[in-house]
mmCIF file of C-alpha atoms in Angstrom:
data_model
loop_
_atom_site.group_PDB
_atom_site.id
_atom_site.type_symbol
_atom_site.label_atom_id
_atom_site.label_comp_id
_atom_site.label_asym_id
_atom_site.label_seq_id
_atom_site.Cartn_x
_atom_site.Cartn_y
_atom_site.Cartn_z
ATOM 1 C CA MET E 1 -7.897 23.683 17.713
ATOM 2 C CA ALA E 2 -8.863 27.149 19.053
ATOM 3 C CA GLY E 3 -7.941 30.050 16.871
ATOM 4 C CA THR E 4 -7.649 28.002 13.739
ATOM 5 C CA ASN E 5 -9.949 28.618 10.770
ATOM 6 C CA PHE E 6 -11.364 25.595 8.953
ATOM 7 C CA THR E 7 -12.809 25.708 5.494
ATOM 8 C CA THR E 8 -15.561 23.210 5.032
ATOM 9 C CA VAL E 9 -15.253 21.324 1.684
ATOM 10 C CA LEU E 10 -18.374 21.817 -0.452
ATOM 11 C CA GLU E 11 -16.892 20.262 -3.594
ATOM 12 C CA PHE E 12 -13.848 18.206 -4.582
ATOM 13 C CA ILE E 13 -11.364 18.671 -7.508
ATOM 14 C CA LEU E 14 -10.685 15.298 -9.138
ATOM 15 C CA LEU E 15 -7.107 15.678 -10.308
ATOM 16 C CA GLY E 16 -7.364 12.659 -12.566
ATOM 17 C CA PHE E 17 -4.506 12.626 -15.053
ATOM 18 C CA SER E 18 -3.699 16.280 -14.549
ATOM 19 C CA GLU E 19 0.065 15.324 -14.281
ATOM 20 C CA LEU E 20 -0.233 14.667 -18.120
ATOM 21 C CA PRO E 21 -1.472 18.121 -19.344
ATOM 22 C CA ASN E 22 -0.446 17.517 -22.927
ATOM 23 C CA SER E 23 -2.131 14.179 -23.191
ATOM 24 C CA GLN E 24 -5.702 15.117 -22.173
ATOM 25 C CA GLY E 25 -7.050 14.859 -25.738
ATOM 26 C CA PHE E 26 -5.292 11.564 -26.377
ATOM 27 C CA LEU E 27 -6.627 10.152 -23.055
ATOM 28 C CA PHE E 28 -10.113 11.367 -23.985
ATOM 29 C CA GLY E 29 -10.002 9.485 -27.226
ATOM 30 C CA ILE E 30 -8.620 6.313 -25.606
ATOM 31 C CA PHE E 31 -11.253 6.308 -22.870
ATOM 32 C CA LEU E 32 -14.021 7.085 -25.392
ATOM 33 C CA ILE E 33 -13.074 4.152 -27.538
ATOM 34 C CA VAL E 34 -12.919 1.927 -24.332
ATOM 35 C CA TYR E 35 -16.380 3.085 -23.207
ATOM 36 C CA ILE E 36 -17.952 2.466 -26.610
ATOM 37 C CA SER E 37 -16.305 -0.977 -26.765
ATOM 38 C CA ILE E 38 -17.694 -1.798 -23.221
ATOM 39 C CA LEU E 39 -21.200 -0.682 -24.203
ATOM 40 C CA THR E 40 -21.094 -2.481 -27.537
ATOM 41 C CA GLY E 41 -19.470 -5.767 -26.383
ATOM 42 C CA ASN E 42 -21.529 -6.188 -23.273
ATOM 43 C CA GLY E 43 -24.601 -5.076 -25.061
ATOM 44 C CA ILE E 44 -24.130 -7.805 -27.736
ATOM 45 C CA ILE E 45 -23.700 -10.408 -24.950
ATOM 46 C CA ILE E 46 -26.959 -9.270 -23.344
ATOM 47 C CA LEU E 47 -28.711 -9.399 -26.765
ATOM 48 C CA LEU E 48 -27.364 -12.851 -27.562
ATOM 49 C CA THR E 49 -28.487 -14.307 -24.249
ATOM 50 C CA LYS E 50 -31.970 -12.853 -24.874
ATOM 51 C CA VAL E 51 -32.618 -13.886 -28.539
ATOM 52 C CA SER E 52 -30.586 -17.083 -28.876
ATOM 53 C CA ARG E 53 -32.403 -20.181 -27.658
ATOM 54 C CA ALA E 54 -29.186 -22.048 -27.393
ATOM 55 C CA LEU E 55 -28.048 -19.554 -24.681
ATOM 56 C CA HIS E 56 -31.297 -19.893 -22.557
ATOM 57 C CA THR E 57 -29.381 -21.783 -19.810
ATOM 58 C CA PRO E 58 -28.356 -20.701 -16.237
ATOM 59 C CA MET E 59 -24.751 -20.095 -17.260
ATOM 60 C CA TYR E 60 -25.745 -17.543 -19.952
ATOM 61 C CA PHE E 61 -28.521 -16.087 -17.787
ATOM 62 C CA PHE E 62 -25.834 -15.175 -15.267
ATOM 63 C CA LEU E 63 -23.462 -13.937 -18.070
ATOM 64 C CA GLY E 64 -26.165 -11.635 -19.376
ATOM 65 C CA ASN E 65 -26.760 -10.151 -15.984
ATOM 66 C CA PHE E 66 -23.031 -9.824 -15.481
ATOM 67 C CA SER E 67 -22.686 -7.926 -18.776
ATOM 68 C CA PHE E 68 -25.502 -5.576 -17.749
ATOM 69 C CA LEU E 69 -23.697 -5.026 -14.394
ATOM 70 C CA GLU E 70 -20.442 -4.224 -16.307
ATOM 71 C CA ILE E 71 -22.267 -1.525 -18.277
ATOM 72 C CA CYS E 72 -23.701 -0.018 -15.105
ATOM 73 C CA TYR E 73 -20.375 -0.266 -13.287
ATOM 74 C CA THR E 74 -18.402 1.634 -15.908
ATOM 75 C CA SER E 75 -21.188 4.206 -16.407
ATOM 76 C CA VAL E 76 -20.687 5.335 -12.838
ATOM 77 C CA THR E 77 -17.160 6.617 -13.557
ATOM 78 C CA LEU E 78 -16.299 6.820 -17.234
ATOM 79 C CA PRO E 79 -18.812 9.498 -18.483
ATOM 80 C CA ASN E 80 -17.674 11.879 -15.664
ATOM 81 C CA MET E 81 -14.057 11.111 -16.582
ATOM 82 C CA LEU E 82 -14.677 11.842 -20.172
ATOM 83 C CA THR E 83 -16.428 15.142 -19.409
ATOM 84 C CA SER E 84 -13.544 16.162 -17.179
ATOM 85 C CA LEU E 85 -10.945 15.331 -19.904
ATOM 86 C CA TRP E 86 -13.022 17.203 -22.632
ATOM 87 C CA THR E 87 -13.934 20.336 -20.591
ATOM 88 C CA HIS E 88 -10.900 20.395 -18.231
ATOM 89 C CA ASP E 89 -13.458 21.051 -15.448
ATOM 90 C CA ARG E 90 -12.429 18.691 -12.640
ATOM 91 C CA ASN E 91 -14.870 19.885 -10.034
ATOM 92 C CA ILE E 92 -17.329 17.523 -8.564
ATOM 93 C CA SER E 93 -19.852 18.481 -5.887
ATOM 94 C CA PHE E 94 -19.956 16.887 -2.443
ATOM 95 C CA LEU E 95 -23.343 15.206 -3.185
ATOM 96 C CA ALA E 96 -22.179 14.070 -6.631
ATOM 97 C CA CYS E 97 -19.029 12.511 -5.154
ATOM 98 C CA ALA E 98 -21.016 10.766 -2.501
ATOM 99 C CA THR E 99 -23.476 9.425 -5.041
ATOM 100 C CA GLN E 100 -20.738 8.234 -7.283
ATOM 101 C CA LEU E 101 -18.982 6.380 -4.429
ATOM 102 C CA CYS E 102 -22.245 4.854 -3.238
ATOM 103 C CA PHE E 103 -23.090 3.363 -6.649
ATOM 104 C CA LEU E 104 -19.465 2.300 -7.140
ATOM 105 C CA LEU E 105 -19.546 0.326 -3.884
ATOM 106 C CA ILE E 106 -22.952 -1.193 -4.495
ATOM 107 C CA LEU E 107 -22.093 -2.297 -7.976
ATOM 108 C CA GLY E 108 -18.616 -3.488 -6.913
ATOM 109 C CA GLY E 109 -20.201 -5.590 -4.147
ATOM 110 C CA THR E 110 -22.693 -6.963 -6.587
ATOM 111 C CA GLU E 111 -19.908 -7.927 -9.036
ATOM 112 C CA CYS E 112 -18.133 -9.878 -6.277
ATOM 113 C CA LEU E 113 -21.293 -11.746 -5.331
ATOM 114 C CA LEU E 114 -22.265 -12.436 -8.908
ATOM 115 C CA LEU E 115 -18.913 -13.910 -9.803
ATOM 116 C CA ALA E 116 -19.251 -16.185 -6.786
ATOM 117 C CA VAL E 117 -22.733 -17.230 -8.082
ATOM 118 C CA MET E 118 -21.242 -17.952 -11.507
ATOM 119 C CA ALA E 119 -18.511 -20.073 -9.882
ATOM 120 C CA TYR E 120 -21.258 -22.025 -7.980
ATOM 121 C CA ASP E 121 -23.085 -22.586 -11.284
ATOM 122 C CA ARG E 122 -20.019 -24.079 -12.872
ATOM 123 C CA TYR E 123 -19.393 -26.221 -9.791
ATOM 124 C CA VAL E 124 -22.900 -27.704 -9.874
ATOM 125 C CA ALA E 125 -22.683 -28.213 -13.701
ATOM 126 C CA ILE E 126 -19.345 -30.076 -13.495
ATOM 127 C CA CYS E 127 -19.367 -31.741 -10.126
ATOM 128 C CA LYS E 128 -23.120 -32.613 -9.901
ATOM 129 C CA PRO E 129 -24.257 -32.795 -13.538
ATOM 130 C CA LEU E 130 -27.237 -35.135 -12.821
ATOM 131 C CA TYR E 131 -28.652 -32.811 -10.304
ATOM 132 C CA TYR E 132 -27.925 -29.559 -12.300
ATOM 133 C CA PRO E 133 -31.517 -29.137 -13.676
ATOM 134 C CA LEU E 134 -33.004 -29.679 -10.287
ATOM 135 C CA ILE E 135 -30.638 -27.326 -8.404
ATOM 136 C CA MET E 136 -30.319 -24.504 -10.960
ATOM 137 C CA LYS E 137 -33.945 -23.978 -11.628
ATOM 138 C CA HIS E 138 -34.907 -20.640 -13.271
ATOM 139 C CA LYS E 139 -36.530 -19.517 -9.959
ATOM 140 C CA VAL E 140 -33.341 -20.225 -8.072
ATOM 141 C CA CYS E 141 -31.220 -18.417 -10.673
ATOM 142 C CA VAL E 142 -33.393 -15.316 -10.416
ATOM 143 C CA GLN E 143 -33.212 -15.470 -6.593
ATOM 144 C CA LEU E 144 -29.415 -15.719 -6.790
ATOM 145 C CA VAL E 145 -29.198 -12.758 -9.123
ATOM 146 C CA VAL E 146 -31.595 -10.572 -7.085
ATOM 147 C CA GLY E 147 -29.713 -11.488 -3.936
ATOM 148 C CA SER E 148 -26.438 -10.424 -5.553
ATOM 149 C CA TRP E 149 -27.909 -7.113 -6.586
ATOM 150 C CA THR E 150 -29.633 -6.230 -3.248
ATOM 151 C CA THR E 151 -27.481 -7.756 -0.496
ATOM 152 C CA GLY E 152 -24.905 -5.034 -0.414
ATOM 153 C CA ILE E 153 -27.178 -2.014 -0.807
ATOM 154 C CA PRO E 154 -27.786 -1.208 2.918
ATOM 155 C CA VAL E 155 -24.180 -1.954 3.815
ATOM 156 C CA MET E 156 -22.665 0.192 1.032
ATOM 157 C CA ILE E 157 -25.041 3.108 1.780
ATOM 158 C CA GLY E 158 -23.885 2.887 5.397
ATOM 159 C CA GLN E 159 -20.277 2.816 4.304
ATOM 160 C CA THR E 160 -20.742 5.900 2.154
ATOM 161 C CA TYR E 161 -22.536 7.724 4.981
ATOM 162 C CA GLN E 162 -19.556 6.908 7.298
ATOM 163 C CA VAL E 163 -17.025 8.251 4.853
ATOM 164 C CA PHE E 164 -18.867 11.495 4.076
ATOM 165 C CA SER E 165 -19.646 12.085 7.685
ATOM 166 C CA LEU E 166 -15.958 12.815 8.215
ATOM 167 C CA PRO E 167 -14.937 16.474 8.446
ATOM 168 C CA PHE E 168 -13.089 17.488 5.198
ATOM 169 C CA CYS E 169 -11.264 20.747 5.670
ATOM 170 C CA GLY E 170 -8.366 22.416 4.015
ATOM 171 C CA SER E 171 -7.460 20.837 0.628
ATOM 172 C CA ASN E 172 -10.251 19.584 -1.613
ATOM 173 C CA LYS E 173 -7.925 18.145 -4.225
ATOM 174 C CA LEU E 174 -8.814 14.443 -4.649
ATOM 175 C CA ASP E 175 -5.793 12.762 -6.267
ATOM 176 C CA HIS E 176 -7.776 10.100 -8.176
ATOM 177 C CA ILE E 177 -9.811 9.609 -11.330
ATOM 178 C CA PHE E 178 -13.145 9.164 -9.467
ATOM 179 C CA CYS E 179 -14.463 9.367 -5.889
ATOM 180 C CA ASP E 180 -13.174 6.332 -3.961
ATOM 181 C CA ILE E 181 -12.569 5.566 -0.317
ATOM 182 C CA PRO E 182 -8.695 5.553 -0.090
ATOM 183 C CA PRO E 183 -8.161 9.032 -1.601
ATOM 184 C CA LEU E 184 -11.090 10.470 0.291
ATOM 185 C CA LEU E 185 -9.708 9.342 3.671
ATOM 186 C CA LYS E 186 -6.529 11.189 2.842
ATOM 187 C CA LEU E 187 -8.413 14.442 2.820
ATOM 188 C CA ALA E 188 -10.207 13.892 6.165
ATOM 189 C CA CYS E 189 -8.960 16.053 8.975
ATOM 190 C CA SER E 190 -9.932 13.642 11.814
ATOM 191 C CA ASP E 191 -8.904 10.176 12.946
ATOM 192 C CA THR E 192 -10.119 7.618 10.312
ATOM 193 C CA PHE E 193 -9.128 4.439 12.124
ATOM 194 C CA VAL E 194 -12.770 3.300 12.812
ATOM 195 C CA ILE E 195 -13.752 3.911 9.257
ATOM 196 C CA GLU E 196 -10.648 2.180 7.894
ATOM 197 C CA LEU E 197 -11.473 -0.787 10.136
ATOM 198 C CA SER E 198 -15.075 -0.881 8.823
ATOM 199 C CA VAL E 199 -13.785 -0.746 5.280
ATOM 200 C CA TYR E 200 -11.633 -3.848 5.926
ATOM 201 C CA VAL E 201 -14.649 -5.631 7.485
ATOM 202 C CA VAL E 202 -16.799 -4.812 4.483
ATOM 203 C CA ALA E 203 -13.988 -5.909 2.157
ATOM 204 C CA VAL E 204 -13.808 -9.296 3.965
ATOM 205 C CA LEU E 205 -17.581 -9.758 3.653
ATOM 206 C CA PHE E 206 -17.960 -8.701 0.041
ATOM 207 C CA VAL E 207 -14.548 -9.397 -1.437
ATOM 208 C CA MET E 208 -12.603 -12.023 0.500
ATOM 209 C CA ILE E 209 -15.487 -14.372 1.344
ATOM 210 C CA PRO E 210 -16.789 -14.489 -2.229
ATOM 211 C CA PHE E 211 -13.245 -14.929 -3.481
ATOM 212 C CA ILE E 212 -12.646 -17.834 -1.019
ATOM 213 C CA LEU E 213 -15.914 -19.424 -2.153
ATOM 214 C CA ILE E 214 -14.833 -19.153 -5.784
ATOM 215 C CA ILE E 215 -11.426 -20.731 -5.091
ATOM 216 C CA LYS E 216 -13.129 -23.545 -3.124
ATOM 217 C CA SER E 217 -15.497 -24.128 -6.070
ATOM 218 C CA TYR E 218 -12.635 -24.327 -8.552
ATOM 219 C CA VAL E 219 -10.571 -26.618 -6.382
ATOM 220 C CA LYS E 220 -13.516 -29.112 -6.461
ATOM 221 C CA ILE E 221 -14.051 -28.317 -10.212
ATOM 222 C CA ILE E 222 -10.451 -29.014 -11.132
ATOM 223 C CA THR E 223 -10.396 -32.237 -8.966
ATOM 224 C CA THR E 224 -13.491 -33.484 -10.781
ATOM 225 C CA ILE E 225 -12.164 -32.576 -14.254
ATOM 226 C CA LEU E 226 -8.891 -34.475 -13.659
ATOM 227 C CA LYS E 227 -10.817 -37.529 -12.923
ATOM 228 C CA LEU E 228 -12.648 -37.442 -16.319
ATOM 229 C CA PRO E 229 -11.599 -40.389 -18.514
ATOM 230 C CA SER E 230 -11.395 -38.546 -21.913
ATOM 231 C CA ASN E 231 -9.206 -35.625 -22.838
ATOM 232 C CA THR E 232 -12.056 -34.133 -24.904
ATOM 233 C CA GLY E 233 -14.235 -34.080 -21.774
ATOM 234 C CA LYS E 234 -11.389 -32.432 -19.839
ATOM 235 C CA TYR E 235 -10.834 -29.766 -22.472
ATOM 236 C CA LYS E 236 -14.564 -28.947 -22.796
ATOM 237 C CA ALA E 237 -14.964 -28.603 -18.981
ATOM 238 C CA PHE E 238 -11.834 -26.449 -18.702
ATOM 239 C CA SER E 239 -12.893 -24.184 -21.507
ATOM 240 C CA THR E 240 -16.240 -23.333 -19.795
ATOM 241 C CA CYS E 241 -14.299 -22.349 -16.573
ATOM 242 C CA THR E 242 -11.206 -20.552 -17.790
ATOM 243 C CA SER E 243 -13.063 -17.516 -19.128
ATOM 244 C CA HIS E 244 -14.778 -16.920 -15.726
ATOM 245 C CA LEU E 245 -11.475 -17.581 -13.896
ATOM 246 C CA ILE E 246 -9.655 -14.901 -15.963
ATOM 247 C CA VAL E 247 -12.326 -12.321 -15.136
ATOM 248 C CA VAL E 248 -12.112 -13.268 -11.395
ATOM 249 C CA ILE E 249 -8.289 -12.805 -11.359
ATOM 250 C CA LEU E 250 -8.477 -9.427 -13.099
ATOM 251 C CA PHE E 251 -11.203 -8.036 -10.939
ATOM 252 C CA PHE E 252 -10.343 -9.514 -7.533
ATOM 253 C CA GLY E 253 -6.592 -9.055 -7.963
ATOM 254 C CA SER E 254 -6.622 -5.333 -8.728
ATOM 255 C CA ALA E 255 -9.480 -4.506 -6.237
ATOM 256 C CA THR E 256 -7.758 -6.415 -3.447
ATOM 257 C CA ILE E 257 -4.449 -4.746 -3.955
ATOM 258 C CA THR E 258 -6.108 -1.263 -4.080
ATOM 259 C CA TYR E 259 -8.047 -1.662 -0.805
ATOM 260 C CA SER E 260 -5.527 -3.690 1.141
ATOM 261 C CA ARG E 261 -2.518 -1.413 0.491
ATOM 262 C CA PRO E 262 -1.403 0.794 3.338
ATOM 263 C CA ARG E 263 -2.273 4.495 2.816
ATOM 264 C CA SER E 264 0.500 6.591 1.297
ATOM 265 C CA ASN E 265 0.579 10.225 0.182
ATOM 266 C CA ASN E 266 2.774 9.174 -2.817
ATOM 267 C CA ALA E 267 0.570 6.292 -4.080
ATOM 268 C CA GLY E 268 -1.696 8.380 -6.335
ATOM 269 C CA ILE E 269 -0.549 7.132 -9.805
ATOM 270 C CA THR E 270 -0.450 3.496 -8.600
ATOM 271 C CA GLU E 271 -3.996 3.696 -7.225
ATOM 272 C CA LYS E 272 -5.182 5.193 -10.475
ATOM 273 C CA ILE E 273 -3.717 2.454 -12.614
ATOM 274 C CA LEU E 274 -5.025 -0.240 -10.360
ATOM 275 C CA SER E 275 -8.457 1.316 -10.258
ATOM 276 C CA LEU E 276 -8.555 1.317 -14.050
ATOM 277 C CA PHE E 277 -8.205 -2.479 -13.982
ATOM 278 C CA TYR E 278 -11.273 -3.241 -11.816
ATOM 279 C CA THR E 279 -13.461 -0.394 -13.241
ATOM 280 C CA ILE E 280 -12.583 -0.374 -16.920
ATOM 281 C CA VAL E 281 -10.200 -3.178 -18.066
ATOM 282 C CA THR E 282 -12.293 -6.029 -16.725
ATOM 283 C CA PRO E 283 -15.634 -4.794 -18.202
ATOM 284 C CA MET E 284 -13.799 -4.129 -21.505
ATOM 285 C CA PHE E 285 -12.310 -7.614 -21.788
ATOM 286 C CA ASN E 286 -15.354 -9.415 -20.366
ATOM 287 C CA PRO E 287 -17.146 -9.866 -23.803
ATOM 288 C CA MET E 288 -13.921 -10.821 -25.623
ATOM 289 C CA ILE E 289 -12.921 -13.360 -22.879
ATOM 290 C CA TYR E 290 -16.325 -15.080 -22.965
ATOM 291 C CA SER E 291 -17.005 -14.905 -26.682
ATOM 292 C CA LEU E 292 -13.593 -15.883 -28.067
ATOM 293 C CA ARG E 293 -13.337 -18.947 -25.810
ATOM 294 C CA ASN E 294 -17.007 -20.051 -26.126
ATOM 295 C CA LYS E 295 -18.322 -21.949 -29.179
ATOM 296 C CA ASP E 296 -21.994 -21.428 -28.131
ATOM 297 C CA VAL E 297 -21.658 -17.597 -28.073
ATOM 298 C CA ILE E 298 -19.703 -17.604 -31.440
ATOM 299 C CA GLU E 299 -22.463 -19.665 -33.051
ATOM 300 C CA ALA E 300 -25.188 -17.406 -31.642
ATOM 301 C CA MET E 301 -23.303 -14.394 -32.947
ATOM 302 C CA LYS E 302 -23.040 -15.902 -36.393
ATOM 303 C CA GLN E 303 -26.807 -16.508 -36.441
ATOM 304 C CA LEU E 304 -27.480 -12.944 -35.286
ATOM 305 C CA LEU E 305 -25.169 -11.047 -37.580
ATOM 306 C CA PRO E 306 -25.652 -10.875 -41.295
ATOM 307 C CA LYS E 307 -23.488 -13.221 -43.253
#
């Protein structure tokens, strides 16, 4: 508009939990404990899958990679969040925000694909046990993991470029705990319909399709398990799948709700809570879910730790 002065945004202010000024120290302590538990728990899983011969199988190869992914995923957001809570400095540069979003999208897409790969591994193990050693060779497992890590890189870089090509003018207050697409689009001072459409397309490719494949795998898995003659066999088969299924529900559920909700100026606190689930809660509970329900992991841990 002619005669209107626009201020180009050079940095953002991540409001985080600024609505709770008296709880900053408490929140710092909570998130620090959570981050340490994520690093420790997932680090132990990685170590166990490396040193224990009993865990040198495709299932635990994928689990070790998944735990490494969880450490990377939380390290994109949590250290910056902790620094902000400790120093009360909520500023983040334009470039740092773009970098954070890019890595968040890449690692989030990788997590969706890797969860689908893990579901496929369980499908082959339970539905085609005789062919499992032939299908899930180490070379194939490595290819599936590499594919999960690399497939989304060009797409997510393009998505990030699209978002940060928007003109941001006026307010630079980002009502979120980290740089994410929904709160960033609220600050854009131009039409965001095309970018929102591309976000939904990417969500379908990297969230909905893997989720549908996971559900399809589990329908076949459950059908096969119910046909097993012994209750012991059914219990063992279910126990190897329920851990993965719990992680899938936690991650996909919160991420899908966050990105499929219509934009609203009053949805800040809801988005923050939902984002905590898929960026922090799932990585924190991942080691506990897999270790507490898995006899192989427990036995490997007993051998590793001093009596």
